[in-house]
Coordinates of C-alpha atoms and ligand atoms in Angstrom, one line a residue:
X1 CA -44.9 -25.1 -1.3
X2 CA -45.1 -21.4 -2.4
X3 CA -48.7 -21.2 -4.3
X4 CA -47.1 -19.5 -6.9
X5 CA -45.0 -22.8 -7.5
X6 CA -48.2 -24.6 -8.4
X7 CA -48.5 -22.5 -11.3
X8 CA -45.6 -24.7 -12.6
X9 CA -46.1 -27.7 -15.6
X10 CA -43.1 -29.3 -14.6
X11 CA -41.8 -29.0 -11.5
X12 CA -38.7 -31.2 -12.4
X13 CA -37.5 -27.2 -13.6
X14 CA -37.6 -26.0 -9.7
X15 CA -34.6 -27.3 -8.6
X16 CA -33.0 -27.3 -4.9
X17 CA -29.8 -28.2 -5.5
X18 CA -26.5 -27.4 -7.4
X19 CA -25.2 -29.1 -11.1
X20 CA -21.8 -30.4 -10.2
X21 CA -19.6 -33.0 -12.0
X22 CA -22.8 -34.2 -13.9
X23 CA -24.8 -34.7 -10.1
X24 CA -27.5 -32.7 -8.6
X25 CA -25.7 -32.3 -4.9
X26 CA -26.7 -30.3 -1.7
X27 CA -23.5 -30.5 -0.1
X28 CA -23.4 -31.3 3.2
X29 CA -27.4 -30.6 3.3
X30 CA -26.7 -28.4 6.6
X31 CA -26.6 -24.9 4.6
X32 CA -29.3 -23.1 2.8
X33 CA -30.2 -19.8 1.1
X34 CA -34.2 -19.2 0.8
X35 CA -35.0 -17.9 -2.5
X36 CA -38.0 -15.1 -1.4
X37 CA -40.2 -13.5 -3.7
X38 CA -39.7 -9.9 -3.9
X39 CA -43.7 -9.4 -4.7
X40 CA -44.9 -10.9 -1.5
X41 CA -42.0 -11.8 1.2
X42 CA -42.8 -15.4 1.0
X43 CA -40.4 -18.1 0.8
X44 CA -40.1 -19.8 -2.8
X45 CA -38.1 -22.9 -2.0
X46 CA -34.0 -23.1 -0.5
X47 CA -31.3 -23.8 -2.4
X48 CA -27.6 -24.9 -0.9
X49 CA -25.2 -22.9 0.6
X50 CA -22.2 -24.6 -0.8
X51 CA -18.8 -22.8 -0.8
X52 CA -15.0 -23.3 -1.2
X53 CA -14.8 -27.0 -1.2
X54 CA -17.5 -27.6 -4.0
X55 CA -16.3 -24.6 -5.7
X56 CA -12.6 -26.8 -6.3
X57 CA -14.8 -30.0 -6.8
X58 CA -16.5 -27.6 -9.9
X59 CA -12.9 -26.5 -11.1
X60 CA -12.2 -30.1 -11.0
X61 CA -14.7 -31.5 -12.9
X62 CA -14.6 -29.0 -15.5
X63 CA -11.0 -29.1 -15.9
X64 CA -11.0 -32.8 -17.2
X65 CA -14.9 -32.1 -19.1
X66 CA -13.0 -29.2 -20.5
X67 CA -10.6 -30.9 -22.1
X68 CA -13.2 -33.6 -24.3
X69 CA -15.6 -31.1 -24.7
X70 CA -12.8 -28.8 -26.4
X71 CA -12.2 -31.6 -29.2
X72 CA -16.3 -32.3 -29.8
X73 CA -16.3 -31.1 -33.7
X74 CA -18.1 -27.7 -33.4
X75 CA -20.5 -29.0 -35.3
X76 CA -21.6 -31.7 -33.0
X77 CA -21.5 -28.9 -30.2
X78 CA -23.7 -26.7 -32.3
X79 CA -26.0 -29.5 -32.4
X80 CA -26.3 -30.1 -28.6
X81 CA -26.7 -26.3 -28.2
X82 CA -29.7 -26.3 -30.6
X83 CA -31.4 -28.9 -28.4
X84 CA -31.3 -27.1 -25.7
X85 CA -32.7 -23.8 -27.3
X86 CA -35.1 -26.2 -28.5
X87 CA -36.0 -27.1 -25.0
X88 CA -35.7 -23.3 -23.3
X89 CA -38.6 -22.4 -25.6
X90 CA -40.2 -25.9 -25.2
X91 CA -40.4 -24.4 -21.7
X92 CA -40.8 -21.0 -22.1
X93 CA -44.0 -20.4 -19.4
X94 CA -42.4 -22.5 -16.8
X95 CA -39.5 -20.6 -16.9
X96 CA -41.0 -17.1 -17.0
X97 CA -43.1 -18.4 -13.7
X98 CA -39.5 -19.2 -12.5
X99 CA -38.3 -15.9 -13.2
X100 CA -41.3 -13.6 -12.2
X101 CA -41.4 -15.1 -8.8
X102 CA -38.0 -15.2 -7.3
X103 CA -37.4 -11.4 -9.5
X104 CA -40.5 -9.8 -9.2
X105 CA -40.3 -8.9 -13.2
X106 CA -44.2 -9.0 -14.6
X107 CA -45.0 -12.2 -16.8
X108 CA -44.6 -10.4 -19.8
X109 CA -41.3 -9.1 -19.2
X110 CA -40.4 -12.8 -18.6
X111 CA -41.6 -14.2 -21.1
X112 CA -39.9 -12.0 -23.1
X113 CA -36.4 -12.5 -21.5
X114 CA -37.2 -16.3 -21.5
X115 CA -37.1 -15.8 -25.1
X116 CA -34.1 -13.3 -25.0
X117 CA -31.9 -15.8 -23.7
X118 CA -32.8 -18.5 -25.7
X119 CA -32.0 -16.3 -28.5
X120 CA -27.9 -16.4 -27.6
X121 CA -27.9 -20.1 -27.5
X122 CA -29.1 -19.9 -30.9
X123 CA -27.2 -17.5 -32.1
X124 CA -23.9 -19.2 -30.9
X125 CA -25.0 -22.6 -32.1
X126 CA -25.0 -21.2 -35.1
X127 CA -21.8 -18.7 -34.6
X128 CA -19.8 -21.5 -33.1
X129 CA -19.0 -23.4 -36.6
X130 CA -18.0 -20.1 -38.0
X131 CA -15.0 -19.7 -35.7
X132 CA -12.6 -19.0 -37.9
X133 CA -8.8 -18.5 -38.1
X134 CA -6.8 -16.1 -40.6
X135 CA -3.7 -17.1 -43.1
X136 CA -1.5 -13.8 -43.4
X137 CA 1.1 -13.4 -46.2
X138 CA 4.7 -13.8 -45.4
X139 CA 7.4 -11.8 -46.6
X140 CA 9.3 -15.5 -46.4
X141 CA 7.9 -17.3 -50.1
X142 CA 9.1 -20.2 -48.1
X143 CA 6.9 -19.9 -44.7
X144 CA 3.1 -19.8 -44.6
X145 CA 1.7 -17.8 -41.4
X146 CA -1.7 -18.8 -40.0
X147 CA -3.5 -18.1 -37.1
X148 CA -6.3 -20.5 -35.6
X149 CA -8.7 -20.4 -32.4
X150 CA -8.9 -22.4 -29.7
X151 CA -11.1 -21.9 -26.8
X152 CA -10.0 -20.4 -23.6
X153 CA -10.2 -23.6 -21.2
X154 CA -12.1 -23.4 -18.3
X155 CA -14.3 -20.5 -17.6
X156 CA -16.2 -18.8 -14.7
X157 CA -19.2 -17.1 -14.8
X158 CA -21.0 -14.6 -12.1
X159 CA -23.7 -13.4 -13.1
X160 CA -27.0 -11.2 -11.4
X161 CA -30.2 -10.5 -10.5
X162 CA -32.0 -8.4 -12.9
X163 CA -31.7 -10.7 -15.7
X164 CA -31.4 -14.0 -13.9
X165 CA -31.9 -16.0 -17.4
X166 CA -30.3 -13.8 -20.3
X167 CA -27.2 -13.1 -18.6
X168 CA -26.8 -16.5 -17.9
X169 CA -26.8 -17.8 -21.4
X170 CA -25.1 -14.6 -22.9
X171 CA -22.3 -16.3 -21.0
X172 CA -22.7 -20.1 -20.8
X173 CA -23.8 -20.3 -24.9
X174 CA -20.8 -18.7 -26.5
X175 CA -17.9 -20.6 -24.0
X176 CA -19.9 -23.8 -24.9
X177 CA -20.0 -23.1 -28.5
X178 CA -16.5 -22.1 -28.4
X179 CA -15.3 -25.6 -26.8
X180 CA -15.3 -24.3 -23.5
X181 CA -16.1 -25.7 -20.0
X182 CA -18.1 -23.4 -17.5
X183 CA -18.9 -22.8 -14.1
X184 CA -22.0 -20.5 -13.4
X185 CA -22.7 -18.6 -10.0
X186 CA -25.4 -17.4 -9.8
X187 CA -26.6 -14.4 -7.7
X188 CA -27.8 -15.0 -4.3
X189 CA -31.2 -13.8 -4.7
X190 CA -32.2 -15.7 -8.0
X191 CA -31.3 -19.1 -8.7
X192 CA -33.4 -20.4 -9.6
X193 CA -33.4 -19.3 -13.6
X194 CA -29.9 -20.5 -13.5
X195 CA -30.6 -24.1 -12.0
X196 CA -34.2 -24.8 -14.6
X197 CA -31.5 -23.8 -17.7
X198 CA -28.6 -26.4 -16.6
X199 CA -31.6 -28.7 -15.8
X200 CA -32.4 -28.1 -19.8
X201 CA -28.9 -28.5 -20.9
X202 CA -28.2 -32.0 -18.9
X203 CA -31.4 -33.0 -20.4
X204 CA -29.9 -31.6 -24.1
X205 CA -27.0 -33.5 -23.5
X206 CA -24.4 -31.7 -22.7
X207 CA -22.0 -33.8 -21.3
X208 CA -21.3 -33.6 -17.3
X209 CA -19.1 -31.1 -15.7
X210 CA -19.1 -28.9 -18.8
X211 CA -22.0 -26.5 -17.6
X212 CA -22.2 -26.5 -13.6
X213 CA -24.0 -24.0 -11.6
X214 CA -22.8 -23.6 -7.9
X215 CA -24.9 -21.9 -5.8
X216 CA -24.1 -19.8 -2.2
X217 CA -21.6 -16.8 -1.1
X218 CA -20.2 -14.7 -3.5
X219 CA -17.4 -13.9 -1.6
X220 CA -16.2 -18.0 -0.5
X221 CA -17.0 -18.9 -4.1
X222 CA -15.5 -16.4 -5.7
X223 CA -12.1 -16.3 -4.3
X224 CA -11.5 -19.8 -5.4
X225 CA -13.1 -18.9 -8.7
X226 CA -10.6 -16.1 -9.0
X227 CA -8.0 -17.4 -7.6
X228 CA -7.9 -20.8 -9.5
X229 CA -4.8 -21.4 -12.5
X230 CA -7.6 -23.6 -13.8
X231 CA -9.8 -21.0 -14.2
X232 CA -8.9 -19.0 -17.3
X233 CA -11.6 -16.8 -17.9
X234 CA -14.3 -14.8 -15.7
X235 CA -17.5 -13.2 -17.4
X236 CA -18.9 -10.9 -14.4
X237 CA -21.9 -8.7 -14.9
X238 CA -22.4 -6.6 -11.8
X239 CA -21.6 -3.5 -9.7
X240 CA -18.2 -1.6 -11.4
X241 CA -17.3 -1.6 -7.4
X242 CA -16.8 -5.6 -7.5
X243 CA -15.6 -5.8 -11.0
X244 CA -12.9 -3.9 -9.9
X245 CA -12.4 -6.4 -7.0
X246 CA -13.0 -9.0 -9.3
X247 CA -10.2 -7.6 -11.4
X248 CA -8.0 -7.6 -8.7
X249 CA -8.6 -11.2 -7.6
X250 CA -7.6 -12.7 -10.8
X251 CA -5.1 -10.3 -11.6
X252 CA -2.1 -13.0 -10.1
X253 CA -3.5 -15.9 -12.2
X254 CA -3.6 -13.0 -15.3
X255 CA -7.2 -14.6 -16.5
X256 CA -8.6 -13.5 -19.4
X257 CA -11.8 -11.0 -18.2
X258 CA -15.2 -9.6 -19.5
X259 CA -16.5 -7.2 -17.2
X260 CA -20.0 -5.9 -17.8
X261 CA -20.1 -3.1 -15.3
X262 CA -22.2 -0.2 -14.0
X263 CA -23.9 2.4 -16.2
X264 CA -24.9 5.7 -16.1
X265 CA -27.0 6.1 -19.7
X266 CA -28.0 9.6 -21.3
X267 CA -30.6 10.1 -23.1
X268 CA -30.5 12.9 -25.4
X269 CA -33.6 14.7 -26.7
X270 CA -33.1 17.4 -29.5
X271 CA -35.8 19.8 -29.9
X272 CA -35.8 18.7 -33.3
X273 CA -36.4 14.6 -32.0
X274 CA -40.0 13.4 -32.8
X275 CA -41.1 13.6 -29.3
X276 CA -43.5 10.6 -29.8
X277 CA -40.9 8.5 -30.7
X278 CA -39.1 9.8 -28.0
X279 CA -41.1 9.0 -25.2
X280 CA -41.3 5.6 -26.3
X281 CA -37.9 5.5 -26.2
X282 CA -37.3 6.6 -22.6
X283 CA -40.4 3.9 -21.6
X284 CA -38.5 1.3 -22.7
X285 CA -35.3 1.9 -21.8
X286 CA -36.0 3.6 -18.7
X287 CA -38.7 1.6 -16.9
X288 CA -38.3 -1.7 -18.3
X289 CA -37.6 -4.2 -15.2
X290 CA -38.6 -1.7 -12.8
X291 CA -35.4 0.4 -14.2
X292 CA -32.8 -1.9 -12.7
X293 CA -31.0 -2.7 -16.2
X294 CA -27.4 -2.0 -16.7
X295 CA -28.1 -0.3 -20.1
X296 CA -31.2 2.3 -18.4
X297 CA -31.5 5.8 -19.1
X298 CA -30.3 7.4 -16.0
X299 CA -30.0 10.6 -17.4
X300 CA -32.6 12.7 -19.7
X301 CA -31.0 15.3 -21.3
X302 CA -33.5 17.1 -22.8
X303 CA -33.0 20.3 -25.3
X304 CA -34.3 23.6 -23.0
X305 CA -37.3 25.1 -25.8
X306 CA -38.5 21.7 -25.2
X307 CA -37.9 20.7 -21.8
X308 CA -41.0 21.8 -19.9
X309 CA -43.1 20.5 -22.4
X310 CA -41.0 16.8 -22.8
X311 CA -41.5 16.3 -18.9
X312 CA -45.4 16.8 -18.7
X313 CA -45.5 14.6 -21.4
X314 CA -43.4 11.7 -19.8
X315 CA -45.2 12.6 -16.3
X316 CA -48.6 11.2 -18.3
X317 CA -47.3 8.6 -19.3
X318 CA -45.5 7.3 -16.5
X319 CA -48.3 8.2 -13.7
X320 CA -50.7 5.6 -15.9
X321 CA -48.0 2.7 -15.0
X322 CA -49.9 -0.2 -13.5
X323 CA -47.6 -1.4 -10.3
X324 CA -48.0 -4.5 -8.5
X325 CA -47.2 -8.1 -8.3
X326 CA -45.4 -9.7 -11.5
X327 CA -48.0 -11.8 -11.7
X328 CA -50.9 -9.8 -11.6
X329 CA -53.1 -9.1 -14.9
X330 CA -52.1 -6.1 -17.2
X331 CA -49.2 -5.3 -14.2
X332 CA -46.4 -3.0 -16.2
X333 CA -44.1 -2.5 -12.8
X334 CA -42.8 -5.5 -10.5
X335 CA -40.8 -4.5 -7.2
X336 CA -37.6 -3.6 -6.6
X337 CA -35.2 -6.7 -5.6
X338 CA -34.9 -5.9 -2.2
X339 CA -35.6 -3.4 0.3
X340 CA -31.5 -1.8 0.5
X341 CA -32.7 -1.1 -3.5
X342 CA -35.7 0.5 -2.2
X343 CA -34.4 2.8 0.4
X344 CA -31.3 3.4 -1.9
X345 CA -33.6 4.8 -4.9
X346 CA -35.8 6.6 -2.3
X347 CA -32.8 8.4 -0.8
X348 CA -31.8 9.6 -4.2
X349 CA -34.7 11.1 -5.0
X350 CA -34.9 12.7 -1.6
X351 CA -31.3 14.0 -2.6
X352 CA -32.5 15.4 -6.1
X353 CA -35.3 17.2 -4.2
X354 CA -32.9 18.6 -2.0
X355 CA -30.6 20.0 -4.8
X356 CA -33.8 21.4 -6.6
X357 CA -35.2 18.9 -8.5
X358 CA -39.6 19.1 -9.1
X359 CA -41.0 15.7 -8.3
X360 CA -44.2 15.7 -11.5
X361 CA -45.4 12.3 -10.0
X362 CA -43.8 9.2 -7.9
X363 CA -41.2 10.0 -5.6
X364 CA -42.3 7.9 -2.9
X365 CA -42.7 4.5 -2.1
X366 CA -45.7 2.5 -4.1
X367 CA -48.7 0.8 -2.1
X368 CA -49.1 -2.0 -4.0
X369 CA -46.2 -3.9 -1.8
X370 CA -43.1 -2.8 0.0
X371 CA -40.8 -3.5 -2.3
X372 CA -42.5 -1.7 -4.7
X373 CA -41.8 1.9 -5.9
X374 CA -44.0 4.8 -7.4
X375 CA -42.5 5.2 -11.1
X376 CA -41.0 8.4 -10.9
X377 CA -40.3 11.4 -13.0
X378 CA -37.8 14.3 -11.7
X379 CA -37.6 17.4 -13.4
X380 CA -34.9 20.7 -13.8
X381 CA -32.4 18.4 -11.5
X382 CA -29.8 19.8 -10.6
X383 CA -26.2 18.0 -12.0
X384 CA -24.6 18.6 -8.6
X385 CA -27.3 15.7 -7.1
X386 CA -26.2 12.4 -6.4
X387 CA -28.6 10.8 -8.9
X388 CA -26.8 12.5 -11.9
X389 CA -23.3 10.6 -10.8
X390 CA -25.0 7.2 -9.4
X391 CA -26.5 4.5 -11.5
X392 CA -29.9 4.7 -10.0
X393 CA -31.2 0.9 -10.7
X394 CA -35.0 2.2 -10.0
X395 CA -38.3 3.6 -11.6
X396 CA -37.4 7.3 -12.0
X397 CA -36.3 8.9 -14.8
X398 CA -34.2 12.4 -14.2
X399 CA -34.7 15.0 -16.5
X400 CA -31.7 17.8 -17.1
X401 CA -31.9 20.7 -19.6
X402 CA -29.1 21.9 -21.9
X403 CA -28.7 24.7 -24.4
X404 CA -27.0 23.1 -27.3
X405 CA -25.3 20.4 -28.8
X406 CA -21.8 20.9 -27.7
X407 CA -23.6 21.0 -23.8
X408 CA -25.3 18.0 -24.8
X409 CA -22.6 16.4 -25.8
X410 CA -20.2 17.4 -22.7
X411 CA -23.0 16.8 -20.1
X412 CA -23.6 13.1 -21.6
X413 CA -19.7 12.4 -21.0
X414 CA -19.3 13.7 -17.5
X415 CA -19.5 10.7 -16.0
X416 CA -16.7 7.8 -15.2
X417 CA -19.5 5.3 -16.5
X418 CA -19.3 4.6 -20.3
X419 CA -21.8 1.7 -21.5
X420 CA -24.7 2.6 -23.5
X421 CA -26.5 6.3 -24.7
X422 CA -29.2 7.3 -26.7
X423 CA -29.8 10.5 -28.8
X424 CA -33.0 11.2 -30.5
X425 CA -32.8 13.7 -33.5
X426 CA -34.5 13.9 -37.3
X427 CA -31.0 15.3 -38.2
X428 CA -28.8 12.6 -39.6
X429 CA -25.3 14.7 -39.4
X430 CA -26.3 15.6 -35.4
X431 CA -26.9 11.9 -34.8
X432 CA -23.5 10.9 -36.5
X433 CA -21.6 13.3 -34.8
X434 CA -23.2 12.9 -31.4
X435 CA -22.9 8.9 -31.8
X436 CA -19.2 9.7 -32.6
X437 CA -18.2 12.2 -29.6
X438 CA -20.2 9.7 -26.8
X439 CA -17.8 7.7 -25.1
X440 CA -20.5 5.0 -24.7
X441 CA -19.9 1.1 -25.9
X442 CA -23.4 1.2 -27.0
X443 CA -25.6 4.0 -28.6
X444 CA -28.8 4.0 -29.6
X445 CA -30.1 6.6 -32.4
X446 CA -33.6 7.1 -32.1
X447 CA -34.1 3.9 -30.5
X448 CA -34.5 2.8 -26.8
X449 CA -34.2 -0.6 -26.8
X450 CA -31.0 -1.8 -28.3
X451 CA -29.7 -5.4 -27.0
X452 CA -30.2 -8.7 -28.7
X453 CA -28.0 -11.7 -29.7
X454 CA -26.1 -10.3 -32.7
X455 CA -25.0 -7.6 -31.5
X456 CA -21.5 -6.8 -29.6
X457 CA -22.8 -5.5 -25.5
X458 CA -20.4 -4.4 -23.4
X459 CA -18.6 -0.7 -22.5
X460 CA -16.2 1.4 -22.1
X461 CA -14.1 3.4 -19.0
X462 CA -15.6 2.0 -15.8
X463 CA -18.6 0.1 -17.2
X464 CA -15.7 -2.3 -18.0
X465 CA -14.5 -4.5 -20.7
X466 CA -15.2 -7.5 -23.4
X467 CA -18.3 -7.6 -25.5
X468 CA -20.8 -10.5 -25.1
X469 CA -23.3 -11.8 -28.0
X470 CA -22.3 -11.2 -32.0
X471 CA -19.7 -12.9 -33.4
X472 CA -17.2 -10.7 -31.6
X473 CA -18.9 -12.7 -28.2
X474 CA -17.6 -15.3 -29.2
X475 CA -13.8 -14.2 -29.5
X476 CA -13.8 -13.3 -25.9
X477 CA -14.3 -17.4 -25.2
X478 CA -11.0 -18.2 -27.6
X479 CA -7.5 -17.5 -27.5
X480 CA -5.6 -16.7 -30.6
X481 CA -2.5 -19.2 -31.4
X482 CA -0.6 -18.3 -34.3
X483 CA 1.4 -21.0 -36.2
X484 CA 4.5 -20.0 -38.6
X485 CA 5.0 -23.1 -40.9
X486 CA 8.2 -22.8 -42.6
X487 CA 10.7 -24.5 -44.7
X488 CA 8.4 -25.2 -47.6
X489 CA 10.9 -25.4 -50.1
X490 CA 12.4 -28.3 -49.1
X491 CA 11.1 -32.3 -49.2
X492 CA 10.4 -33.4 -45.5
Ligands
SIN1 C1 -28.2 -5.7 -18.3 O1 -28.8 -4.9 -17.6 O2 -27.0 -5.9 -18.0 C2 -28.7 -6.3 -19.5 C3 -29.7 -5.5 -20.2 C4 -29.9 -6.0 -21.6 O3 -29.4 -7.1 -22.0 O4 -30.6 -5.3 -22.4

């Protein structure tokens, strides 16, 4: 057993084999994945390598789960859900241990997206009761028009790495509370997080084959996912390059999709921003999780009076980051997930260099393990490098200089991605017209860390479609079914 394991209170939560139809099965027990942890190499523990056949067993099982589960009062689903938040926070340490070792995120960062997750199946336990319908007035004084709804039916989830817990109950909590059925995939190299959570909710008691988690191949497992009638909705968070394969799979069985894609995030500095404020801003959202979130800075755009001087201050800051294992005391910096993650942020900043770019610290590969990276800061790049077009998933923030706000503003939008931005001002009429002209799903004004459970997270152009957490989360799990009642004038 990894020694890291041993950390665990209850080891029930590490779990080596799938949730399907209400079972814990292996398949055949002949196939495994190793689960490694990306701080030291080692092995954590295997889990199956199932594929096609339990895929249509999972469709199975949630197609008939589906249908009872769709007809438990929301209130009584809202209950179940609470119980289970109850128990993710019960369990909050074991499942940050979970997390830490097979994504390398430091225990604090865990911890906190232990708690992050829990926070949506709270929020939709509480959201799922107010699903509400509309009554719109007929010209007809005779017909009454009304519009209810229903969930979806069964849903697929595929969800990733870098947040192997929230993105897993950003999905599973609002299709459950909407009186949906769901099947979660989780990605190859975490799990785990995904296998101690359904372990919580069979022990909640939600009822079996309405949450199953089927671990193995993206590729055999999602084709049947995709391909399935049954299936009626996929919730992918991922790579815009699969989403658009993803897309394309379900496209002949015209499923109901939420794709939360690729990013490429500016961040806009005005030479009127509080710089403070602002450097705060770019720590959070740039080098939280080792920079591998969807919603990261990627690109500084920073006013040119104030450039020079913005850059040596982020280059203190982000020189003093303590790297090293997840686990290890007062540790700010885990690894990267894997090593083509590594040599894939190394060869963009090798590019950036190339096209002009002045490395003020990082830019190479950290000591403290191989997976790990010196956090970076790039100055004067050049827009012409790869890093300002490619979502860079990686500790290095990229700084660009512009003139003025209309250069800002175009500079933000050249790029096909459109999730989230940031713009840091004291001016309130700059940061309302700059939040209006960035074609961004998400922006934040003076603020670097923007997600939580009440709010609507998703983007626009090619960082996809749908919008997961707030109450418009949960329309994405329902299908509106409008009703004309008529003939009210007469006796029936
Ligand atoms: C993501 O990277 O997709 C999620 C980040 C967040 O929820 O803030």
């Amino acid at each position: 057993m990894n020694s890291d394991v041993r950390q665990l209170t209850n080891h029930e939560l590490l779990r080596s084999a799938c949730l399907i139809g209400g079972e814990w099965v292996v398949g055949r027990g002949e196939d495994w994945i190793e689960v490694l942890n990306p701080s030291t190499g080692g092995t954590i523990t295997t889990v199956p390598r199932l594929g096609a056949l339990e895929a249509e067993q999972a469709i199975e099982h949630a197609v008939t789960a589906g249908k009872k589960w769709s007809r438990v009062p929301a209130t009584e689903r809202s209950a179940l859900l609470r119980r289970w938040f109850e128990l993710v926070r019960a369990h909050e340490e074991d499942l940050a241990i979970l997390l830490t070792l097979e994504q390398g995120k430091p225990l604090a960062e865990a911890r906190a997206e232990i708690r992050y997750a829990a926070s949506y199946i709270e929020w939709f336990a509480e959201e799922g009761p107010r699903c509400y319908g509309d009554v719109i007035p007929s010209a007809d004084p005779h017909t009454r028009q009304i519009v209810i709804r229903q969930p979806v039916g069964v849903c697929a989830a595929i969800t990733p790495w870098n947040f192997p817990s929230g993105m897993v109950t950003r999905k599973v909590a609002p299709a459950l509370a909407a009186g949906c059925s769901i099947i979660v995939k989780p990605a190859e190299q975490t799990p785990l997080s995904a296998l101690a959570l359904a372990f919580l909710a069979e022990r909640a008691g939600i009822p079996a084959g309405v949450l199953q988690v089927i671990t193995g191949p993206s590729r055999a497992i999602g084709a049947v996912l995709t391909s399935s009638q049954d299936v009626r909705k996929l919730s992918f968070t991922g790579s815009t390059e699969v989403g658009r394969l993803l897309a394309a799979q379900c496209a002949p069985s015209l499923k109901k999709l939420s794709l939360e894609l690729g990013g490429n995030a500016p961040f806009i500095v005005f030479k009127d921003a509080d710089l403070e404020r602002a450097l705060d801003g770019v720590m959070q959202s740039k080098f939280r999780n080792a920079g591998q979130t969807c919603v990261c800075t990627n690109r500084i755009l920073v006013q040119r009076e104030i450039h020079d001087e913005f850059a040596s201050l982020l280059a203190a800051r982000v020189q003093d980051l303590r790297v090293g294992d997840g686990f290890s005391d007062g540790v700010e910096q885990g690894p990267l997930i894997d090593k083509a993650a590594h040599d894939r942020v190394q060869s963009l900043v090798d590019d950036a260099v190339a096209h002009g770019a002045s490395v003020l610290c990082g830019g190479e590969p950290h000591s403290a393990s191989p997976l790990c990276y010196s956090p970076t800061v790039l100055a004067q790049v050049s827009s012409g490098a790869r890093i300002a077009r490619d979502e860079i998933f990686g500790p290095v923030a990229a700084l660009y200089a512009f003139s003025d706000e209309r250069e800002a503003i175009e500079l933000a939008n050249s790029t096909e991605y459109g999730l989230a931005g940031y713009v840091y001002t004291r001016s309130l009429a700059r940061a309302w017209r700059v939040s209006e002209a960035l074609e961004c799903g998400m922006i934040g004004i003076n603020a670097g860390l923007i997600s939580s459970a009440s709010v609507p997270f998703g983007g626009i152009k090619q960082s996809g479609y749908g919008r997961e957490g707030s109450r418009y989360g949960l329309d994405d799990y329902t299908e509106l079914k409008y009703l004309c009642m008529s003939a009210l004038d007469s006796e029936l």
